[in-house]
């Protein structure tokens, strides 16, 4: 179906699926959801997810890309470089030049590529300072996609992601509802017709946020997320140290009911309301 019988996802925590939690403590995420849509219950559809949290671009290109090239699937999704450009002093242009090397190798091998640009961080307190960097990165990514005939999922212009409820408490990863919408947006970019629309507006918030609540949230976020991230950077550590990809080989998906495939989990709906 859709001419895609095999799919390999490469990248970092975004593609691994943080923080779209499953009951067993693992993560589902937009890539798993997209694979479920592509499979549509078929037992012959195969999917691998090599993405791992904390991975820098060089690690993704050195460790994950060769496997994707060897497997030569009908589709590779690539989202990488985000962890690189948020490092203070990072050269955004140099990061995109390196990423283009990976895109070029995939396309030269005849593998269709679906890329993702960075989301707009305007709604995120503190993290909004990254907005300029992300915008420059995105402009370069569009040029890469155009040069190599890759498709793009434009996260920057996805209005539902401009709502704070699309984000997890760490302000780096998406909520389950956002992962669900991103999967629908990716399917749309591939030309797959769906009944549901990622553009559906969020429910109106019952209680508006207050300034004092936002300041308290900033302090909590700094203590719980920002300072540990800075410590890891100084020590050369990663969230993914000692972990392995959740789907390291092309393998069939467990068949799911079509409605279950397309529905967002109840806990995500609760977060959205």
Short mmCIF file of C-alpha atoms in Angstrom, two decimals:
data_model
loop_
_atom_site.label_atom_id
_atom_site.label_comp_id
_atom_site.label_asym_id
_atom_site.label_seq_id
_atom_site.Cartn_x
_atom_site.Cartn_y
_atom_site.Cartn_z
CA UNK A 1 0.00 0.00 0.00
CA UNK A 2 1.19 3.51 -0.91
CA UNK A 3 4.23 1.87 -2.56
CA UNK A 4 6.03 1.67 0.78
CA UNK A 5 6.68 -1.82 2.12
CA UNK A 6 9.68 -1.02 4.34
CA UNK A 7 10.58 2.01 6.45
CA UNK A 8 13.65 2.96 8.49
CA UNK A 9 13.63 5.90 10.90
CA UNK A 10 16.93 7.51 11.93
CA UNK A 11 17.54 10.39 14.30
CA UNK A 12 17.52 11.36 17.96
CA UNK A 13 14.94 11.53 20.77
CA UNK A 14 12.33 13.18 18.54
CA UNK A 15 12.24 10.10 16.31
CA UNK A 16 12.68 7.66 19.20
CA UNK A 17 9.39 9.02 20.51
CA UNK A 18 10.07 10.85 23.79
CA UNK A 19 7.67 11.55 25.61
CA UNK A 20 4.89 9.52 24.03
CA UNK A 21 4.84 6.93 26.82
CA UNK A 22 3.67 3.34 26.53
CA UNK A 23 2.54 1.31 29.58
CA UNK A 24 5.80 -0.68 29.63
CA UNK A 25 7.90 2.48 29.99
CA UNK A 26 9.01 2.60 26.35
CA UNK A 27 8.00 5.25 23.84
CA UNK A 28 5.69 5.11 20.84
CA UNK A 29 6.20 8.44 19.05
CA UNK A 30 5.30 9.82 15.66
CA UNK A 31 7.58 7.38 13.75
CA UNK A 32 5.88 4.31 15.22
CA UNK A 33 2.51 5.91 14.50
CA UNK A 34 3.55 6.64 10.90
CA UNK A 35 4.74 3.05 10.50
CA UNK A 36 1.36 1.83 11.73
CA UNK A 37 -0.39 4.00 9.15
CA UNK A 38 1.88 2.75 6.36
CA UNK A 39 1.45 -0.87 7.41
CA UNK A 40 -2.34 -0.63 7.65
CA UNK A 41 -2.37 -4.01 9.37
CA UNK A 42 -0.25 -5.79 6.74
CA UNK A 43 2.02 -8.54 8.03
CA UNK A 44 4.53 -8.06 5.18
CA UNK A 45 5.30 -4.42 6.04
CA UNK A 46 8.67 -4.01 7.81
CA UNK A 47 9.88 -1.20 10.05
CA UNK A 48 13.08 -0.31 11.91
CA UNK A 49 13.67 2.63 14.24
CA UNK A 50 17.38 3.27 14.88
CA UNK A 51 16.89 6.64 16.57
CA UNK A 52 18.26 7.20 20.05
CA UNK A 53 17.91 10.06 22.50
CA UNK A 54 20.83 12.46 22.89
CA UNK A 55 22.48 11.53 19.59
CA UNK A 56 24.46 14.25 17.85
CA UNK A 57 24.49 14.55 14.06
CA UNK A 58 27.87 12.90 13.58
CA UNK A 59 26.76 9.91 15.65
CA UNK A 60 23.57 9.55 13.62
CA UNK A 61 25.48 9.69 10.33
CA UNK A 62 28.24 7.37 11.52
CA UNK A 63 26.12 4.80 13.38
CA UNK A 64 22.61 4.84 11.92
CA UNK A 65 23.01 5.98 8.32
CA UNK A 66 25.20 3.02 7.21
CA UNK A 67 22.56 0.60 8.50
CA UNK A 68 19.82 2.44 6.61
CA UNK A 69 21.93 2.35 3.43
CA UNK A 70 22.51 -1.37 3.84
CA UNK A 71 18.84 -2.11 4.46
CA UNK A 72 17.79 0.09 1.50
CA UNK A 73 14.15 0.48 2.53
CA UNK A 74 11.37 2.13 0.55
CA UNK A 75 11.50 5.12 2.91
CA UNK A 76 13.92 6.73 5.35
CA UNK A 77 12.85 9.53 7.67
CA UNK A 78 15.63 11.81 8.85
CA UNK A 79 15.50 14.41 11.59
CA UNK A 80 18.90 15.29 13.05
CA UNK A 81 21.06 18.20 14.11
CA UNK A 82 18.76 19.63 16.74
CA UNK A 83 21.06 18.59 19.57
CA UNK A 84 23.96 20.17 17.72
CA UNK A 85 22.52 23.61 17.05
CA UNK A 86 21.28 24.21 20.60
CA UNK A 87 24.84 24.00 21.92
CA UNK A 88 26.11 27.55 22.57
CA UNK A 89 28.42 28.73 19.80
CA UNK A 90 27.35 26.04 17.33
CA UNK A 91 27.86 26.83 13.63
CA UNK A 92 24.42 26.18 12.14
CA UNK A 93 25.70 26.32 8.56
CA UNK A 94 28.40 23.74 9.29
CA UNK A 95 25.81 21.42 10.85
CA UNK A 96 23.59 21.59 7.79
CA UNK A 97 26.53 20.98 5.45
CA UNK A 98 27.27 17.78 7.36
CA UNK A 99 23.61 16.73 7.28
CA UNK A 100 23.50 17.27 3.53
CA UNK A 101 26.22 14.63 3.15
CA UNK A 102 23.86 12.09 4.70
CA UNK A 103 20.88 13.12 2.59
CA UNK A 104 23.03 12.93 -0.55
CA UNK A 105 24.16 9.37 0.26
CA UNK A 106 20.60 8.19 0.78
CA UNK A 107 19.35 9.77 -2.42
CA UNK A 108 22.33 8.48 -4.43
CA UNK A 109 21.35 5.00 -3.23
CA UNK A 110 17.86 5.58 -4.63
CA UNK A 111 16.21 5.74 -1.20
CA UNK A 112 13.30 8.20 -0.80
CA UNK A 113 13.90 10.58 2.11
CA UNK A 114 11.40 12.41 4.30
CA UNK A 115 13.06 15.22 6.26
CA UNK A 116 11.81 17.25 9.22
CA UNK A 117 12.66 20.85 9.96
CA UNK A 118 12.67 22.40 13.43
CA UNK A 119 9.54 23.61 15.22
CA UNK A 120 8.93 27.22 16.17
CA UNK A 121 9.87 27.73 19.85
CA UNK A 122 8.12 31.10 20.19
CA UNK A 123 5.56 29.81 22.71
CA UNK A 124 8.20 28.27 24.99
CA UNK A 125 9.45 30.49 27.79
CA UNK A 126 13.28 30.65 27.84
CA UNK A 127 13.60 28.21 24.91
CA UNK A 128 12.29 30.96 22.62
CA UNK A 129 15.85 32.32 22.45
CA UNK A 130 16.64 29.46 20.05
CA UNK A 131 14.10 30.69 17.52
CA UNK A 132 16.61 32.51 15.31
CA UNK A 133 18.97 29.54 15.17
CA UNK A 134 16.16 27.16 14.27
CA UNK A 135 14.93 29.52 11.54
CA UNK A 136 18.40 29.61 9.92
CA UNK A 137 18.67 25.84 10.19
CA UNK A 138 15.27 25.38 8.58
CA UNK A 139 16.14 27.62 5.63
CA UNK A 140 19.20 25.49 4.96
CA UNK A 141 17.17 22.29 5.28
CA UNK A 142 14.65 23.44 2.68
CA UNK A 143 17.53 24.10 0.29
CA UNK A 144 18.95 20.61 0.93
CA UNK A 145 15.57 18.98 0.32
CA UNK A 146 15.19 20.92 -2.92
CA UNK A 147 18.67 20.02 -4.18
CA UNK A 148 18.30 16.31 -3.50
CA UNK A 149 14.62 15.71 -4.17
CA UNK A 150 13.68 14.92 -0.58
CA UNK A 151 10.29 15.65 0.94
CA UNK A 152 9.86 17.86 3.99
CA UNK A 153 7.58 17.81 7.02
CA UNK A 154 7.31 21.48 7.95
CA UNK A 155 7.06 21.47 11.74
CA UNK A 156 7.70 25.23 11.92
CA UNK A 157 4.35 26.11 10.32
CA UNK A 158 2.27 23.45 12.11
CA UNK A 159 -0.14 25.66 14.07
CA UNK A 160 -1.07 22.92 16.60
CA UNK A 161 2.58 22.85 17.70
CA UNK A 162 2.35 26.54 18.59
CA UNK A 163 0.26 25.61 21.63
CA UNK A 164 2.11 24.95 24.89
CA UNK A 165 0.12 21.71 25.30
CA UNK A 166 1.99 20.28 22.33
CA UNK A 167 5.13 20.22 24.47
CA UNK A 168 6.29 18.11 27.37
CA UNK A 169 7.43 19.65 30.63
CA UNK A 170 11.06 19.54 29.47
CA UNK A 171 10.25 21.97 26.59
CA UNK A 172 12.34 19.86 24.24
CA UNK A 173 10.04 16.92 23.46
CA UNK A 174 6.47 16.69 22.30
CA UNK A 175 3.37 15.46 24.08
CA UNK A 176 1.52 12.33 22.89
CA UNK A 177 -1.10 14.47 21.16
CA UNK A 178 1.62 16.32 19.24
CA UNK A 179 3.29 13.05 18.20
CA UNK A 180 -0.09 11.92 16.88
CA UNK A 181 -0.52 15.08 14.82
CA UNK A 182 3.05 14.94 13.50
CA UNK A 183 2.44 11.38 12.28
CA UNK A 184 -0.63 12.60 10.40
CA UNK A 185 1.36 15.50 8.94
CA UNK A 186 4.11 13.11 7.81
CA UNK A 187 1.56 10.83 6.18
CA UNK A 188 0.11 13.83 4.38
CA UNK A 189 3.58 14.78 3.10
CA UNK A 190 3.81 11.27 1.63
CA UNK A 191 0.49 11.73 -0.14
CA UNK A 192 -1.44 9.30 2.06
CA UNK A 193 -5.14 10.16 2.42
CA UNK A 194 -6.47 10.13 5.98
CA UNK A 195 -9.85 10.86 7.52
CA UNK A 196 -8.41 12.79 10.44
CA UNK A 197 -6.74 16.19 10.08
CA UNK A 198 -3.66 17.33 12.04
CA UNK A 199 -4.96 20.91 11.75
CA UNK A 200 -7.83 20.34 14.20
CA UNK A 201 -7.71 23.11 16.83
CA UNK A 202 -6.93 22.32 20.44
CA UNK A 203 -9.81 22.44 22.93
CA UNK A 204 -10.15 25.82 24.59
CA UNK A 205 -8.21 25.99 27.86
CA UNK A 206 -10.37 26.06 30.98
CA UNK A 207 -7.90 28.07 33.06
CA UNK A 208 -5.64 30.65 31.40
CA UNK A 209 -1.99 30.64 32.50
CA UNK A 210 -0.87 33.36 34.90
CA UNK A 211 2.43 35.25 34.94
CA UNK A 212 3.38 33.97 38.40
CA UNK A 213 2.66 30.39 37.35
CA UNK A 214 4.90 30.84 34.31
CA UNK A 215 7.77 32.13 36.46
CA UNK A 216 7.43 29.20 38.87
CA UNK A 217 7.39 26.87 35.90
CA UNK A 218 10.61 28.46 34.58
CA UNK A 219 12.35 27.89 37.91
CA UNK A 220 11.21 24.26 38.08
CA UNK A 221 12.25 23.64 34.47
CA UNK A 222 15.68 25.16 35.08
CA UNK A 223 16.29 22.91 38.08
CA UNK A 224 14.82 19.69 36.67
CA UNK A 225 15.82 19.90 33.00
CA UNK A 226 18.21 22.73 32.08
CA UNK A 227 20.89 22.31 34.76
CA UNK A 228 21.14 18.50 34.29
CA UNK A 229 21.46 19.07 30.52
CA UNK A 230 24.29 21.57 31.07
CA UNK A 231 26.07 19.10 33.38
CA UNK A 232 25.80 16.35 30.77
CA UNK A 233 27.22 18.65 28.10
CA UNK A 234 30.18 19.60 30.29
CA UNK A 235 30.90 15.94 31.03
CA UNK A 236 30.46 14.81 27.44
CA UNK A 237 27.56 12.57 28.48
CA UNK A 238 24.35 11.76 26.63
CA UNK A 239 20.85 10.64 27.62
CA UNK A 240 21.34 7.71 25.28
CA UNK A 241 24.56 6.40 26.81
CA UNK A 242 24.26 2.65 27.39
CA UNK A 243 20.94 2.38 25.52
CA UNK A 244 20.13 0.57 22.28
CA UNK A 245 17.63 1.44 19.52
CA UNK A 246 14.14 0.14 20.18
CA UNK A 247 13.73 -1.45 16.71
CA UNK A 248 17.26 -2.18 15.39
CA UNK A 249 16.15 -4.46 12.55
CA UNK A 250 13.55 -4.35 9.80
CA UNK A 251 10.71 -6.43 11.18
CA UNK A 252 6.94 -6.69 10.79
CA UNK A 253 4.71 -4.65 13.06
CA UNK A 254 2.25 -6.38 15.34
CA UNK A 255 -1.04 -6.00 13.48
CA UNK A 256 -3.27 -3.30 14.95
CA UNK A 257 -6.86 -2.44 14.36
CA UNK A 258 -7.06 0.49 11.94
CA UNK A 259 -8.96 2.61 14.44
CA UNK A 260 -6.35 1.93 17.10
CA UNK A 261 -3.64 2.91 14.65
CA UNK A 262 -5.10 6.33 13.98
CA UNK A 263 -6.45 7.19 17.42
CA UNK A 264 -4.40 9.11 19.94
CA UNK A 265 -4.22 7.41 23.37
CA UNK A 266 -6.67 8.42 26.08
CA UNK A 267 -3.91 9.93 28.22
CA UNK A 268 -2.96 12.22 25.34
CA UNK A 269 -6.55 13.36 24.89
CA UNK A 270 -6.69 14.12 28.60
CA UNK A 271 -3.54 16.26 28.28
CA UNK A 272 -5.15 18.13 25.43
CA UNK A 273 -8.27 18.98 27.43
#
